[in-house]
């Protein structure tokens, strides 16, 4: 078949990090197909697409559109050639309307003034033509994440994009919104005039929506396959270069005593607005309670309140029966709480210092790591060496700085530090965000092993597959409230999706409501 887009012998070297992000890559997309681009963190996927979209220059190689050699040195070149890109973090102006965002830079005007009526009319017609209904007059700040993504797609379509690049398009969508997106994608490619590239790490997503896939590893293409001809397990092996356990084996939970109690919690966000509204739940030993929900529904504020990083306006947090609502972070750690934060780069680690200091930062005041006010460097290095081996922190060296390590290895540093000493309670907030399939396997195995060893684990994740794979019970959060708590034996994606969108279940399976 002819190619819509072909990239030949593309290479890119980042001298600042000494990384060969693209190494003689050949990548091709056919008309009318959905093409998935997959690989581990640092494999070069996003770098390759950023070159195709003109965000960064290639060091060498050629690009062809419809068999014609082209030069793409700026996004304007890509747009002119019919390439659109929807980034993982949307490029929208929250205070503008949908119409204003879609028409930004190409607004219709009358006598030198923007014609808002014509603007809304153009957007409404565009939306109808592509079966993507929107209200042109609604402001971005007032619409759902799924609708914001629809706005980004319409922006590209208005500029006559024939190739649409979607970077992690389902990362923040509810299951229902994911299905709506699939419908949109299938509609866009149905006539054979448009193609879609999806950058993703969700392998089930590849099987659901893609026609072909290209796998990258360490900057090189290791294979391009028809999706129907490969299994999810085979795709994962191509990505990592070894056999990967996609779903960690987990025995039935036998919960013990209550470790964490959250009672009628009220917490405000940074603007002083209510973020957590009367939330109550408990987590027991030998149990993983997963909190599901679309990002931005109070999960961050809830975790920070439990961990002692944010004040509580009302309610109580109890650890092993003792009220810790007013206690410091250090007191909570001493009482047996560990915290894997959602932002490992700014909260979990100090990238300006070395591995040893990051490992010992939570217990450097205690023996054997300090004595009479002096750090015991030999014992600290011994601990670091033990955790490097135990958690397989590749490329890490005792005493070396950590800023060059991959996302997966940085997460392993946080994981090893927080699990050292067998804590009673582990708060794991987005524990696999931004890490590759091999590291996900390791993190999941580690959390299940901690549960089996007696820890109570509060898991917060926007990845519903992760919630379903690890949790023994699932609490669904929407606008600061727990909409329902389901036992894993009765939980399914449809019911969870309804609760994630603020709905209620017709049946009474939700064991607790708050």
mmCIF file of N, CA, C and O in Angstrom, residues 309-350:
data_model
loop_
_atom_site.group_PDB
_atom_site.id
_atom_site.type_symbol
_atom_site.label_atom_id
_atom_site.label_comp_id
_atom_site.label_asym_id
_atom_site.label_seq_id
_atom_site.Cartn_x
_atom_site.Cartn_y
_atom_site.Cartn_z
ATOM 1 N N UNK A 309 0.794 16.607 54.817
ATOM 2 C CA UNK A 309 1.334 17.684 53.989
ATOM 3 C C UNK A 309 0.328 18.795 53.727
ATOM 4 O O UNK A 309 0.661 19.799 53.109
ATOM 5 N N UNK A 310 -0.905 18.624 54.185
ATOM 6 C CA UNK A 310 -1.960 19.607 53.963
ATOM 7 C C UNK A 310 -2.865 19.630 55.195
ATOM 8 O O UNK A 310 -3.213 18.567 55.720
ATOM 9 N N UNK A 311 -3.261 20.822 55.677
ATOM 10 C CA UNK A 311 -4.119 20.881 56.872
ATOM 11 C C UNK A 311 -5.506 20.312 56.615
ATOM 12 O O UNK A 311 -6.028 20.365 55.503
ATOM 13 N N UNK A 312 -6.089 19.782 57.678
ATOM 14 C CA UNK A 312 -7.444 19.226 57.633
ATOM 15 C C UNK A 312 -8.403 20.252 58.209
ATOM 16 O O UNK A 312 -8.175 20.781 59.313
ATOM 17 N N UNK A 313 -9.485 20.564 57.496
ATOM 18 C CA UNK A 313 -10.462 21.529 57.987
ATOM 19 C C UNK A 313 -11.428 20.903 58.990
ATOM 20 O O UNK A 313 -11.883 21.573 59.923
ATOM 21 N N UNK A 314 -11.763 19.649 58.779
ATOM 22 C CA UNK A 314 -12.654 18.941 59.705
ATOM 23 C C UNK A 314 -12.483 17.447 59.488
ATOM 24 O O UNK A 314 -12.008 17.009 58.444
ATOM 25 N N UNK A 315 -12.880 16.670 60.489
ATOM 26 C CA UNK A 315 -12.759 15.226 60.392
ATOM 27 C C UNK A 315 -11.481 14.733 61.049
ATOM 28 O O UNK A 315 -10.729 15.512 61.664
ATOM 29 N N UNK A 316 -11.246 13.441 60.939
ATOM 30 C CA UNK A 316 -10.101 12.830 61.598
ATOM 31 C C UNK A 316 -9.399 11.824 60.701
ATOM 32 O O UNK A 316 -10.014 11.199 59.843
ATOM 33 N N UNK A 317 -8.077 11.710 60.928
ATOM 34 C CA UNK A 317 -7.286 10.625 60.357
ATOM 35 C C UNK A 317 -6.690 9.856 61.522
ATOM 36 O O UNK A 317 -6.014 10.443 62.380
ATOM 37 N N UNK A 318 -6.935 8.538 61.563
ATOM 38 C CA UNK A 318 -6.417 7.714 62.655
ATOM 39 C C UNK A 318 -5.536 6.608 62.087
ATOM 40 O O UNK A 318 -5.879 5.960 61.094
ATOM 41 N N UNK A 319 -4.386 6.430 62.721
ATOM 42 C CA UNK A 319 -3.449 5.375 62.341
ATOM 43 C C UNK A 319 -3.314 4.409 63.504
ATOM 44 O O UNK A 319 -2.923 4.807 64.607
ATOM 45 N N UNK A 320 -3.707 3.166 63.264
ATOM 46 C CA UNK A 320 -3.731 2.139 64.322
ATOM 47 C C UNK A 320 -4.504 2.628 65.541
ATOM 48 O O UNK A 320 -4.094 2.427 66.697
ATOM 49 N N UNK A 321 -5.612 3.292 65.285
ATOM 50 C CA UNK A 321 -6.503 3.734 66.352
ATOM 51 C C UNK A 321 -6.158 5.056 66.984
ATOM 52 O O UNK A 321 -6.941 5.588 67.793
ATOM 53 N N UNK A 322 -5.023 5.665 66.659
ATOM 54 C CA UNK A 322 -4.602 6.927 67.267
ATOM 55 C C UNK A 322 -4.825 8.085 66.296
ATOM 56 O O UNK A 322 -4.481 7.999 65.123
ATOM 57 N N UNK A 323 -5.381 9.174 66.825
ATOM 58 C CA UNK A 323 -5.650 10.360 66.019
ATOM 59 C C UNK A 323 -4.333 11.036 65.642
ATOM 60 O O UNK A 323 -3.574 11.460 66.517
ATOM 61 N N UNK A 324 -4.069 11.134 64.334
ATOM 62 C CA UNK A 324 -2.837 11.790 63.865
ATOM 63 C C UNK A 324 -3.155 13.032 63.041
ATOM 64 O O UNK A 324 -2.292 13.550 62.326
ATOM 65 N N UNK A 325 -4.386 13.522 63.153
ATOM 66 C CA UNK A 325 -4.852 14.619 62.300
ATOM 67 C C UNK A 325 -3.985 15.864 62.388
ATOM 68 O O UNK A 325 -3.832 16.599 61.406
ATOM 69 N N UNK A 326 -3.425 16.111 63.571
ATOM 70 C CA UNK A 326 -2.617 17.318 63.775
ATOM 71 C C UNK A 326 -1.130 17.011 63.861
ATOM 72 O O UNK A 326 -0.333 17.896 64.150
ATOM 73 N N UNK A 327 -0.754 15.778 63.625
ATOM 74 C CA UNK A 327 0.641 15.382 63.792
ATOM 75 C C UNK A 327 1.464 15.726 62.550
ATOM 76 O O UNK A 327 0.953 15.856 61.452
ATOM 77 N N UNK A 328 2.769 15.849 62.757
ATOM 78 C CA UNK A 328 3.684 16.204 61.670
ATOM 79 C C UNK A 328 3.926 15.019 60.748
ATOM 80 O O UNK A 328 3.611 13.872 61.075
ATOM 81 N N UNK A 329 4.521 15.313 59.588
ATOM 82 C CA UNK A 329 4.900 14.256 58.656
ATOM 83 C C UNK A 329 5.850 13.282 59.333
ATOM 84 O O UNK A 329 5.709 12.058 59.222
ATOM 85 N N UNK A 330 6.817 13.815 60.068
ATOM 86 C CA UNK A 330 7.810 12.965 60.723
ATOM 87 C C UNK A 330 7.151 12.054 61.760
ATOM 88 O O UNK A 330 7.494 10.871 61.866
ATOM 89 N N UNK A 331 6.198 12.594 62.519
ATOM 90 C CA UNK A 331 5.486 11.778 63.516
ATOM 91 C C UNK A 331 4.755 10.628 62.829
ATOM 92 O O UNK A 331 4.765 9.490 63.319
ATOM 93 N N UNK A 332 4.119 10.906 61.712
ATOM 94 C CA UNK A 332 3.377 9.864 60.996
ATOM 95 C C UNK A 332 4.323 8.788 60.482
ATOM 96 O O UNK A 332 3.991 7.597 60.505
ATOM 97 N N UNK A 333 5.488 9.197 60.016
ATOM 98 C CA UNK A 333 6.474 8.209 59.568
ATOM 99 C C UNK A 333 6.927 7.346 60.743
ATOM 100 O O UNK A 333 7.075 6.116 60.614
ATOM 101 N N UNK A 334 7.179 7.981 61.882
ATOM 102 C CA UNK A 334 7.610 7.233 63.066
ATOM 103 C C UNK A 334 6.538 6.240 63.505
ATOM 104 O O UNK A 334 6.838 5.181 64.056
ATOM 105 N N UNK A 335 5.269 6.588 63.244
ATOM 106 C CA UNK A 335 4.150 5.721 63.627
ATOM 107 C C UNK A 335 3.904 4.596 62.626
ATOM 108 O O UNK A 335 3.018 3.760 62.839
ATOM 109 N N UNK A 336 4.657 4.583 61.497
ATOM 110 C CA UNK A 336 4.558 3.467 60.567
ATOM 111 C C UNK A 336 3.933 3.783 59.225
ATOM 112 O O UNK A 336 3.516 2.879 58.501
ATOM 113 N N UNK A 337 3.879 5.068 58.836
ATOM 114 C CA UNK A 337 3.307 5.456 57.549
ATOM 115 C C UNK A 337 4.415 5.667 56.524
ATOM 116 O O UNK A 337 5.419 6.313 56.808
ATOM 117 N N UNK A 338 4.229 5.134 55.330
ATOM 118 C CA UNK A 338 5.128 5.388 54.205
ATOM 119 C C UNK A 338 4.325 6.026 53.084
ATOM 120 O O UNK A 338 3.127 5.777 52.946
ATOM 121 N N UNK A 339 4.993 6.850 52.276
ATOM 122 C CA UNK A 339 4.279 7.614 51.250
ATOM 123 C C UNK A 339 5.067 7.602 49.947
ATOM 124 O O UNK A 339 6.190 8.117 49.884
ATOM 125 N N UNK A 340 4.488 6.995 48.913
ATOM 126 C CA UNK A 340 5.039 7.058 47.556
ATOM 127 C C UNK A 340 4.271 8.164 46.845
ATOM 128 O O UNK A 340 3.127 7.979 46.443
ATOM 129 N N UNK A 341 4.857 9.363 46.684
ATOM 130 C CA UNK A 341 4.094 10.509 46.173
ATOM 131 C C UNK A 341 3.860 10.433 44.676
ATOM 132 O O UNK A 341 4.607 9.763 43.945
ATOM 133 N N UNK A 342 2.823 11.149 44.211
ATOM 134 C CA UNK A 342 2.510 11.124 42.778
ATOM 135 C C UNK A 342 3.554 11.863 41.956
ATOM 136 O O UNK A 342 3.776 11.531 40.798
ATOM 137 N N UNK A 343 4.221 12.846 42.524
ATOM 138 C CA UNK A 343 5.263 13.589 41.806
ATOM 139 C C UNK A 343 6.615 13.219 42.403
ATOM 140 O O UNK A 343 7.085 13.822 43.354
ATOM 141 N N UNK A 344 7.232 12.195 41.841
ATOM 142 C CA UNK A 344 8.501 11.716 42.402
ATOM 143 C C UNK A 344 9.632 12.718 42.196
ATOM 144 O O UNK A 344 10.598 12.726 42.961
ATOM 145 N N UNK A 345 9.515 13.573 41.165
ATOM 146 C CA UNK A 345 10.625 14.453 40.823
ATOM 147 C C UNK A 345 10.759 15.642 41.767
ATOM 148 O O UNK A 345 11.864 16.088 42.047
ATOM 149 N N UNK A 346 9.641 16.170 42.263
ATOM 150 C CA UNK A 346 9.709 17.348 43.125
ATOM 151 C C UNK A 346 9.369 17.052 44.582
ATOM 152 O O UNK A 346 9.797 17.774 45.469
ATOM 153 N N UNK A 347 8.609 16.007 44.832
ATOM 154 C CA UNK A 347 8.222 15.661 46.202
ATOM 155 C C UNK A 347 8.981 14.428 46.696
ATOM 156 O O UNK A 347 9.426 14.375 47.840
ATOM 157 N N UNK A 348 9.149 13.448 45.813
ATOM 158 C CA UNK A 348 9.759 12.194 46.245
ATOM 159 C C UNK A 348 11.271 12.189 46.265
ATOM 160 O O UNK A 348 11.878 11.443 47.023
ATOM 161 N N UNK A 349 11.898 13.032 45.442
ATOM 162 C CA UNK A 349 13.349 12.988 45.301
ATOM 163 C C UNK A 349 13.950 14.380 45.195
ATOM 164 O O UNK A 349 13.256 15.332 44.829
ATOM 165 N N UNK A 350 15.227 14.469 45.482
ATOM 166 C CA UNK A 350 16.007 15.683 45.230
ATOM 167 C C UNK A 350 17.016 15.349 44.134
ATOM 168 O O UNK A 350 18.026 14.683 44.397
#
